[in-house]
Every structure is written in C-alpha cells, then in structure tokens.
Short mmCIF file of C-alpha atoms and ligand atoms in Angstrom, two decimals:
data_model
loop_
_atom_site.label_atom_id
_atom_site.label_comp_id
_atom_site.label_asym_id
_atom_site.label_seq_id
_atom_site.Cartn_x
_atom_site.Cartn_y
_atom_site.Cartn_z
CA MET A 1 0.00 0.00 0.00
CA GLU A 2 1.27 3.45 -0.84
CA LYS A 3 0.52 6.54 1.16
CA LYS A 4 1.39 10.19 1.33
CA GLN A 5 4.06 11.18 3.78
CA ASP A 6 4.82 14.40 5.46
CA LEU A 7 8.08 14.93 3.63
CA LYS A 8 9.56 17.85 5.47
CA CYS A 9 11.55 16.74 8.43
CA SER A 10 12.58 19.10 11.19
CA SER A 11 15.18 18.46 13.83
CA ALA A 12 12.31 17.61 16.18
CA ASP A 13 11.62 14.53 14.01
CA HIS A 14 15.06 13.08 14.69
CA GLU A 15 15.22 9.74 16.37
CA VAL A 16 15.97 10.25 20.05
CA ASP A 17 19.70 10.42 20.49
CA ASN A 18 21.00 10.45 24.02
CA SER A 19 24.66 10.35 23.06
CA PRO A 20 26.74 13.32 24.08
CA LYS A 21 26.41 16.10 21.54
CA ASP A 22 29.42 16.31 19.29
CA GLU A 23 30.56 18.31 16.31
CA PHE A 24 28.65 16.03 13.98
CA GLN A 25 25.35 16.33 15.86
CA GLU A 26 25.74 20.07 15.97
CA LEU A 27 26.38 20.25 12.24
CA LEU A 28 23.42 17.99 11.52
CA GLN A 29 21.07 20.25 13.38
CA THR A 30 22.01 23.21 11.22
CA LEU A 31 21.26 21.42 7.94
CA GLU A 32 18.11 21.09 5.86
CA GLN A 33 16.51 17.67 6.15
CA HIS A 34 13.87 15.76 4.22
CA MET A 35 12.24 12.37 4.46
CA SER A 36 13.04 9.98 1.62
CA TRP A 37 10.10 8.23 -0.03
CA ASP A 38 10.77 5.08 1.97
CA GLY A 39 11.03 6.93 5.27
CA GLN A 40 14.76 7.44 5.72
CA ARG A 41 16.13 10.78 6.80
CA LEU A 42 18.07 12.71 4.20
CA VAL A 43 20.28 15.68 4.95
CA LYS A 44 21.47 18.30 2.48
CA TYR A 45 25.13 19.20 2.71
CA LYS A 46 27.07 21.33 0.24
CA GLY A 47 24.46 20.83 -2.46
CA PHE A 48 24.03 17.04 -2.12
CA TRP A 49 21.51 14.87 -0.29
CA PHE A 50 22.84 12.10 1.94
CA LEU A 51 21.13 9.53 4.11
CA VAL A 52 21.66 10.64 7.67
CA MET A 53 22.85 7.15 8.59
CA ILE A 54 25.72 7.45 6.13
CA PHE A 55 26.58 11.06 6.79
CA ARG A 56 28.89 10.56 9.75
CA PRO A 57 30.85 7.60 8.25
CA MET A 58 31.21 9.61 5.06
CA LEU A 59 32.64 12.58 6.93
CA PHE A 60 35.02 10.30 8.84
CA ALA A 61 36.25 8.76 5.59
CA ARG A 62 36.57 12.16 4.02
CA LYS A 63 38.66 13.42 6.89
CA ASN A 64 40.80 10.40 7.69
CA PHE A 65 41.21 8.18 4.64
CA LYS A 66 44.79 8.25 3.38
CA ALA A 67 45.00 7.07 -0.20
CA LYS A 68 48.11 5.37 -1.53
CA ASP A 69 49.37 5.98 -5.06
CA THR A 70 48.45 2.43 -6.01
CA ASP A 71 44.85 2.59 -4.75
CA VAL A 72 41.87 2.23 -7.04
CA ILE A 73 38.67 3.96 -5.97
CA ILE A 74 35.41 2.71 -7.46
CA SER A 75 32.95 5.60 -7.40
CA THR A 76 29.31 5.35 -8.35
CA MET A 77 25.87 6.71 -7.84
CA SER A 78 24.13 3.77 -6.14
CA LYS A 79 22.47 1.19 -8.43
CA SER A 80 24.60 2.12 -11.41
CA GLY A 81 26.82 -0.97 -11.62
CA THR A 82 28.87 -0.89 -8.42
CA THR A 83 28.62 -4.62 -7.72
CA TRP A 84 29.63 -5.46 -11.27
CA LEU A 85 32.55 -3.05 -11.28
CA LYS A 86 33.77 -4.32 -7.91
CA ALA A 87 33.80 -7.89 -9.23
CA LEU A 88 35.61 -6.87 -12.43
CA THR A 89 38.28 -4.70 -10.82
CA PHE A 90 38.96 -7.25 -8.10
CA SER A 91 39.34 -10.03 -10.69
CA ILE A 92 41.57 -7.92 -12.92
CA ALA A 93 43.87 -6.81 -10.12
CA ASN A 94 44.14 -10.24 -8.50
CA ARG A 95 44.41 -12.46 -11.55
CA ASP A 96 47.95 -13.49 -10.61
CA ARG A 97 46.88 -14.46 -7.10
CA PHE A 98 43.76 -16.46 -7.93
CA THR A 99 42.84 -18.51 -10.96
CA ILE A 100 39.23 -18.14 -12.06
CA ASP A 101 38.18 -21.37 -10.38
CA GLN A 102 39.79 -20.26 -7.11
CA SER A 103 38.35 -16.76 -7.15
CA PRO A 104 37.08 -15.49 -3.78
CA LEU A 105 34.10 -14.22 -5.79
CA LEU A 106 32.88 -17.80 -6.01
CA ALA A 107 32.44 -17.80 -2.24
CA CYS A 108 31.78 -14.15 -1.35
CA ASN A 109 29.63 -11.30 -2.55
CA PRO A 110 31.60 -8.63 -4.48
CA HIS A 111 30.79 -6.16 -1.69
CA THR A 112 32.73 -8.38 0.70
CA VAL A 113 35.91 -8.40 -1.38
CA VAL A 114 35.81 -4.67 -2.19
CA PRO A 115 34.58 -2.66 0.81
CA PHE A 116 32.85 0.68 0.77
CA LEU A 117 34.55 3.46 2.68
CA GLU A 118 31.31 4.76 4.17
CA TYR A 119 29.16 1.60 4.47
CA ASN A 120 31.93 -0.64 5.75
CA LEU A 121 35.31 0.71 6.79
CA TYR A 122 34.27 3.99 8.45
CA TRP A 123 30.83 2.79 9.52
CA GLU A 124 31.84 2.18 13.11
CA GLN A 125 35.38 3.47 13.28
CA GLU A 126 36.45 7.05 12.88
CA ASN A 127 39.93 6.16 11.70
CA PRO A 128 40.41 2.44 10.97
CA ASP A 129 43.89 1.10 10.22
CA LEU A 130 43.89 0.16 6.53
CA GLU A 131 47.66 0.03 6.13
CA ASP A 132 47.91 -3.76 6.07
CA ILE A 133 45.49 -4.33 3.22
CA PRO A 134 47.59 -5.72 0.36
CA CYS A 135 48.22 -3.39 -2.59
CA PRO A 136 46.69 -2.61 -4.92
CA ARG A 137 43.91 -1.74 -2.51
CA ILE A 138 40.48 -1.31 -4.08
CA PHE A 139 37.86 0.69 -2.22
CA ALA A 140 34.41 1.85 -3.22
CA THR A 141 32.35 4.90 -2.44
CA HIS A 142 29.19 6.66 -3.53
CA MET A 143 30.61 10.06 -2.54
CA PRO A 144 30.36 12.90 -5.06
CA PHE A 145 33.68 13.84 -6.65
CA ASP A 146 34.28 16.97 -4.57
CA PHE A 147 33.65 15.02 -1.37
CA LEU A 148 36.42 12.49 -1.95
CA PRO A 149 39.16 12.63 0.69
CA ASP A 150 41.91 15.13 -0.13
CA SER A 151 44.53 12.41 -0.48
CA VAL A 152 42.55 10.82 -3.32
CA HIS A 153 42.56 14.13 -5.17
CA GLU A 154 46.20 14.81 -4.46
CA ASN A 155 48.06 11.55 -4.96
CA GLY A 156 48.44 9.02 -7.78
CA SER A 157 45.44 6.87 -6.88
CA ARG A 158 42.97 6.26 -9.70
CA ILE A 159 39.23 6.65 -9.75
CA ILE A 160 36.84 4.55 -11.81
CA TYR A 161 33.32 5.91 -12.06
CA ILE A 162 30.36 4.11 -13.54
CA GLY A 163 27.18 5.97 -14.46
CA ARG A 164 23.84 4.60 -15.65
CA ASN A 165 20.77 5.84 -17.42
CA PRO A 166 18.94 7.60 -14.53
CA LEU A 167 15.60 5.99 -15.36
CA ASP A 168 16.97 2.48 -14.86
CA GLN A 169 18.90 3.70 -11.84
CA PHE A 170 15.74 5.08 -10.24
CA VAL A 171 13.79 1.87 -10.88
CA SER A 172 16.65 -0.23 -9.54
CA GLN A 173 16.96 1.94 -6.42
CA ARG A 174 13.25 1.73 -5.73
CA HIS A 175 13.19 -2.05 -5.92
CA PHE A 176 16.31 -2.34 -3.82
CA LEU A 177 15.02 -0.17 -0.98
CA LEU A 178 11.59 -1.75 -0.94
CA GLU A 179 13.07 -5.25 -1.04
CA ASN A 180 15.39 -4.57 1.87
CA LYS A 181 12.87 -2.54 3.85
CA ILE A 182 15.51 -0.14 5.03
CA GLY A 183 13.32 2.91 5.57
CA LYS A 184 10.66 2.92 8.24
CA GLU A 185 8.03 3.63 5.56
CA ALA A 186 9.24 0.87 3.20
CA ASP A 187 5.91 -0.94 3.61
CA HIS A 188 4.01 2.26 2.84
CA PRO A 189 6.26 4.19 0.48
CA LEU A 190 5.42 7.23 -1.53
CA GLY A 191 3.91 6.34 -4.89
CA VAL A 192 6.10 6.15 -7.96
CA ASP A 193 4.90 9.54 -9.22
CA GLU A 194 5.87 11.38 -6.06
CA ALA A 195 9.11 9.47 -5.61
CA PHE A 196 10.02 10.22 -9.21
CA ASP A 197 9.22 13.88 -8.72
CA MET A 198 11.63 14.00 -5.78
CA PHE A 199 14.23 12.24 -7.90
CA CYS A 200 13.85 14.87 -10.61
CA ARG A 201 14.22 17.59 -7.99
CA GLY A 202 17.46 15.95 -6.88
CA ILE A 203 16.12 14.91 -3.48
CA HIS A 204 17.38 11.36 -3.18
CA SER A 205 20.31 9.57 -1.64
CA TRP A 206 23.57 10.89 -3.20
CA GLY A 207 21.51 13.22 -5.39
CA PRO A 208 21.06 15.24 -7.47
CA PHE A 209 22.05 12.49 -9.89
CA TRP A 210 23.08 15.03 -12.55
CA GLU A 211 25.49 16.79 -10.18
CA HIS A 212 26.95 13.44 -9.15
CA MET A 213 27.59 12.36 -12.74
CA HIS A 214 28.67 15.79 -13.84
CA GLY A 215 31.32 16.06 -11.12
CA TYR A 216 33.00 12.86 -12.25
CA TRP A 217 32.48 13.60 -15.93
CA ASN A 218 34.22 16.95 -15.61
CA ALA A 219 37.04 15.39 -13.61
CA HIS A 220 37.43 12.73 -16.29
CA SER A 221 37.45 15.36 -19.05
CA GLU A 222 40.11 17.35 -17.23
CA ASN A 223 42.28 14.39 -16.28
CA PRO A 224 41.39 11.13 -18.04
CA ARG A 225 44.43 9.38 -16.57
CA LYS A 226 43.12 10.04 -13.07
CA VAL A 227 39.41 9.39 -13.63
CA LEU A 228 37.92 6.75 -15.92
CA PHE A 229 34.25 7.32 -16.73
CA LEU A 230 32.28 4.21 -17.69
CA LYS A 231 28.64 3.65 -18.51
CA TYR A 232 26.64 0.62 -17.44
CA GLU A 233 25.09 0.42 -20.89
CA ASP A 234 28.52 0.26 -22.56
CA LEU A 235 29.53 -2.67 -20.37
CA LYS A 236 26.32 -4.44 -21.32
CA GLU A 237 26.99 -3.77 -25.00
CA ASP A 238 30.62 -4.80 -25.23
CA ILE A 239 32.10 -6.20 -22.05
CA THR A 240 35.36 -7.36 -23.66
CA SER A 241 36.50 -3.93 -24.78
CA GLN A 242 35.40 -2.39 -21.47
CA VAL A 243 37.31 -4.98 -19.43
CA LYS A 244 40.43 -4.26 -21.48
CA LYS A 245 39.93 -0.55 -20.94
CA ILE A 246 39.51 -0.99 -17.18
CA ALA A 247 42.61 -3.19 -16.94
CA GLU A 248 44.71 -0.69 -18.89
CA PHE A 249 43.48 2.18 -16.76
CA MET A 250 44.26 0.28 -13.57
CA GLY A 251 47.79 -0.31 -14.80
CA PHE A 252 47.28 -4.05 -15.34
CA PRO A 253 46.83 -4.44 -19.09
CA PHE A 254 46.25 -7.93 -20.42
CA SER A 255 49.23 -9.43 -22.21
CA LEU A 256 48.79 -10.99 -25.62
CA GLU A 257 49.34 -14.34 -23.99
CA GLU A 258 46.57 -13.73 -21.47
CA ALA A 259 44.23 -12.57 -24.20
CA LYS A 260 45.02 -15.68 -26.26
CA GLN A 261 44.33 -17.88 -23.25
CA GLY A 262 40.88 -16.33 -23.03
CA LEU A 263 41.43 -14.64 -19.67
CA ILE A 264 39.41 -11.56 -20.60
CA ASP A 265 36.41 -13.71 -21.46
CA GLN A 266 36.87 -15.79 -18.34
CA ILE A 267 36.86 -12.72 -16.10
CA SER A 268 33.90 -11.23 -17.97
CA GLY A 269 32.08 -14.55 -17.63
CA LEU A 270 32.78 -14.92 -13.92
CA CYS A 271 31.57 -11.37 -13.25
CA SER A 272 28.51 -11.56 -15.48
CA PHE A 273 25.08 -11.03 -13.96
CA GLU A 274 24.00 -14.63 -14.60
CA SER A 275 27.16 -16.12 -13.14
CA LEU A 276 27.20 -14.02 -9.96
CA ARG A 277 23.47 -14.18 -9.36
CA ASN A 278 23.52 -17.98 -9.42
CA LEU A 279 26.24 -18.41 -6.83
CA ALA A 280 25.11 -19.60 -3.41
CA ALA A 281 27.08 -16.76 -1.81
CA ASN A 282 24.90 -14.24 -3.62
CA LYS A 283 21.60 -16.00 -3.03
CA THR A 284 21.82 -15.98 0.74
CA GLY A 285 23.18 -13.80 3.52
CA ASN A 286 23.33 -10.09 4.09
CA ASN A 287 25.81 -7.33 3.46
CA LEU A 288 26.61 -3.71 4.24
CA ASN A 289 26.40 -4.17 7.98
CA GLY A 290 23.55 -6.62 7.63
CA LEU A 291 21.27 -3.95 6.18
CA VAL A 292 20.73 -5.53 2.78
CA LYS A 293 20.31 -8.99 1.29
CA ASN A 294 23.11 -10.20 -0.99
CA SER A 295 20.48 -11.37 -3.45
CA SER A 296 19.08 -7.84 -3.76
CA PHE A 297 22.17 -6.70 -5.66
CA PHE A 298 21.12 -8.97 -8.53
CA ARG A 299 17.63 -8.14 -9.76
CA LYS A 300 17.37 -8.09 -13.56
CA GLY A 301 20.62 -6.56 -14.78
CA LYS A 302 18.99 -5.14 -17.92
CA VAL A 303 19.13 -1.94 -19.90
CA GLY A 304 15.77 -0.23 -20.40
CA ASP A 305 13.81 -1.99 -17.64
CA TRP A 306 12.37 1.43 -16.79
CA THR A 307 9.86 1.01 -19.63
CA ASN A 308 8.05 -1.52 -17.43
CA TYR A 309 7.53 1.01 -14.63
CA LEU A 310 7.73 4.59 -15.90
CA THR A 311 5.73 6.50 -18.51
CA PRO A 312 7.05 8.17 -21.68
CA ALA A 313 6.24 11.53 -20.03
CA MET A 314 8.53 10.67 -17.11
CA ALA A 315 11.27 9.68 -19.54
CA GLU A 316 10.81 12.97 -21.35
CA ARG A 317 11.21 14.87 -18.09
CA VAL A 318 14.53 13.15 -17.39
CA ARG A 319 15.66 13.58 -20.98
CA LYS A 320 15.04 17.34 -20.77
CA LEU A 321 16.68 17.51 -17.38
CA MET A 322 19.80 15.81 -18.71
CA GLU A 323 19.77 17.99 -21.79
CA SER A 324 19.82 21.16 -19.70
CA LYS A 325 22.12 19.93 -16.91
CA PHE A 326 24.69 18.27 -19.19
CA GLU A 327 24.53 20.89 -21.92
CA GLY A 328 27.88 21.47 -23.60
CA SER A 329 29.65 18.82 -21.52
CA GLY A 330 29.40 15.98 -24.02
CA LEU A 331 27.83 13.68 -21.43
CA ILE A 332 24.85 11.74 -22.77
CA PHE A 333 22.82 8.77 -21.59
CA LYS A 334 20.59 7.17 -24.19
CA ILE A 335 17.02 6.63 -23.07
P1 LIG B 1 24.83 -0.67 -5.20
O1 LIG B 1 25.09 0.74 -5.62
O2 LIG B 1 23.82 -0.76 -4.11
O3 LIG B 1 26.08 -1.41 -4.90
P2 LIG B 1 24.71 -1.56 -7.88
O4 LIG B 1 25.51 -2.80 -7.96
O5 LIG B 1 25.32 -0.29 -8.34
O6 LIG B 1 24.12 -1.39 -6.42
O7 LIG B 1 23.39 -1.74 -8.73
C1 LIG B 1 22.63 -2.90 -8.77
C2 LIG B 1 22.14 -3.04 -10.19
O8 LIG B 1 23.19 -3.62 -10.98
C3 LIG B 1 20.96 -3.97 -10.29
O9 LIG B 1 20.24 -3.51 -11.42
P3 LIG B 1 18.69 -3.82 -11.66
O10 LIG B 1 17.97 -3.48 -10.39
O11 LIG B 1 18.28 -2.94 -12.80
O12 LIG B 1 18.61 -5.27 -12.00
C4 LIG B 1 21.64 -5.29 -10.54
O13 LIG B 1 20.81 -6.27 -11.10
C5 LIG B 1 22.73 -4.88 -11.48
N1 LIG B 1 23.87 -5.81 -11.48
C6 LIG B 1 24.47 -6.39 -10.41
N2 LIG B 1 25.48 -7.17 -10.81
C7 LIG B 1 25.51 -7.10 -12.15
C8 LIG B 1 26.33 -7.70 -13.16
N3 LIG B 1 27.30 -8.54 -12.84
N4 LIG B 1 26.09 -7.40 -14.44
C9 LIG B 1 25.10 -6.53 -14.78
N5 LIG B 1 24.27 -5.94 -13.89
C10 LIG B 1 24.49 -6.22 -12.59
#
C-alpha cells in the first residue's frame, strides 16, 4: 500500500539520540533535512543529499582516509553498476593471485571483497587502520567527486566511475530499498509519481544524480588518466573492450598471452550477472552491515527496464533535465 508522507523533516523529528552532543550532531542540526520516499532521513550538505545514517561515516572517511598511489577507488551513484565493477576490478587486479576457479568471488559477494569506505570501513570506526590491506587496494564509495578525501585528489590513486541511465537507476533503487525494507516507511512508500518527482528535484540519496555524474564527468574530461568514466550500458553492450579498458586504466593491461588464453572472457564470464546471481554466496546472507540482502544486488541486470515502470512523459522529463544539466559537456545517456 502506498501513502502520502509528510516529507519535510525538522530536527524535532530526529530519532531520540542520548549520546553526548558532538561536532557532527551540531552540524546535523544546522542542515536542511527531508524524508526519503521510503522513510529514511536525508540531509542536504554542500548541495548534495545524503542519508543521515551514512553522513557521519562519510565525513570520517573524508577526513581520515589516506590514499596510496596504487589505490583504485570505485565511485558510483548507487544502483549504477557498483557490484559489477567491484567484481571486475577485483578479478583484474588479483588475476595473478587467484585462478578463475579459485576466485574469492565464487564464495563471497563482491561487496565483501571490495569494501565501501562509508558503508563498511568507516561505519563504526572514525579512523580504521587500513595500512595492512595488500596493494593494490580497491575501495568503493558513492561520494560525489568533490567530497572524496583530499589524499585521493592529491596523490596518484585512480578513480573509476560508472554511471547509468537515470531511469533504470531510479527503478533499480526503488526495488532495492523496498526489497530490503531499510526505511521505516518501506511498507508504505510514496507512490512512484511522487518518488520520481523528488528524484527529478534531486532529493534522493547521493543526489542530485546530474550533479553526481557531472562532477566525475568533468574530472574525467580534465584528467582522463586520473578518472575513468564508464557507462553501465557500454559494459552491457561490449564487455570485452570495457574490461580491457579498465585493466589498462588500472595499470594491469592484459598481455597478448593472457588474451590468447581467453582470460578476458573468463573474467567477464565470472563477473557476469547470470554467473554471480547464481552463486550460493549471492543467493543468501546479508551485506553492508547486515542492512541488505546479498540477493538484492542482482535483480534483472537489464538496460531499459524502466519502460516496465515509468511512462514516456517521465522519460521525457529526465531527458530534458539531462539535456539542460549536461549541456555542452558531451555527457549523454541514451534513453
Ligand atoms: P549498489 O550501488 O547498491 O552497490 P549496484 O551494484 O550499483 O548497487 O546496482 C545494482 C544493479 O546492478 C541492479 O540492477 P537492476 O535493479 O536494474 O537489475 C543489478 O541487477 C545490477 N547488477 C548487479 N550485478 C551485475 C552484473 N554482474 N552485471 C550486470 N548488472 C548487474
């Protein structure tokens, strides 16, 4: 059942928090807040909307994460191909350590082998010790480009971003949140029309989506050796060339010998939607601090699924939005 919610959220609506007031709490109270369509609190900070539950870990990561030159940072707007990209980058970087049939991905969800800064590493600890993680370290984040820790901007670490057609991203996000019942209104969410309207006004987790994509697109245009910009749709269309591109960017190009042995296809096959979705490790269990089901990262894995849920008028609204927001930048997502 869907119902209308009172979307504005004042500081009086906050869950009771008896912990001693700290810098973070004080900051939170000064910021605009809104309820998401599934009942989670969102807070607006420096032009972006964040889930309140992720805000503190994100600020910790931003302040304390020390990137190494060899690090690879997977950056995405949620539901744009993070799980896929984690599996691919992990397999590419570790192909000398594990053969395909010994891959840890056969036993663990991709989110277990490549942690998020905000959902995993800084979730409970302000400044975890990450020094002993073997290099090349691969981390993931949904943070907007300007929010990345200074060391990521300043040193030789590389960033791989993957974007996705916002209509499919919205549909994917909606299913994911309703499936995992994260928000307190997940059983009585806002209807699709209202949720979509919020999405188009940029009021959604990690939104506005156009600012998120634009930040990484501009960074990629300015420094393509630092930031690789991928599109979910391109990976679906031609995974082989995209896997080669990712490997080259990461500094681990495939040798002719490896290509001849079929390693690119083997990695692409292992990380494909069908392969990962059918593994026991991805059919059971939870991830991201127990908040979400492993299986919920593998829904349909298709391009254009939005046509089953959204109207042509909604698509037109997003098309126009992208046209105006991305104007002159060269960034396009086919609808
Ligand atoms: P996250 O941001 O929460 O980590 P993310 O992995 O970015 O999620 O997005 C999940 C989407 O990627 C799902 O899309 P759908 O809802 O439209 O189906 C999921 O099915 C899809 N996905 C996950 N793994 C793969 C894969 N290996 N190949 C293609 N699509 C995938």
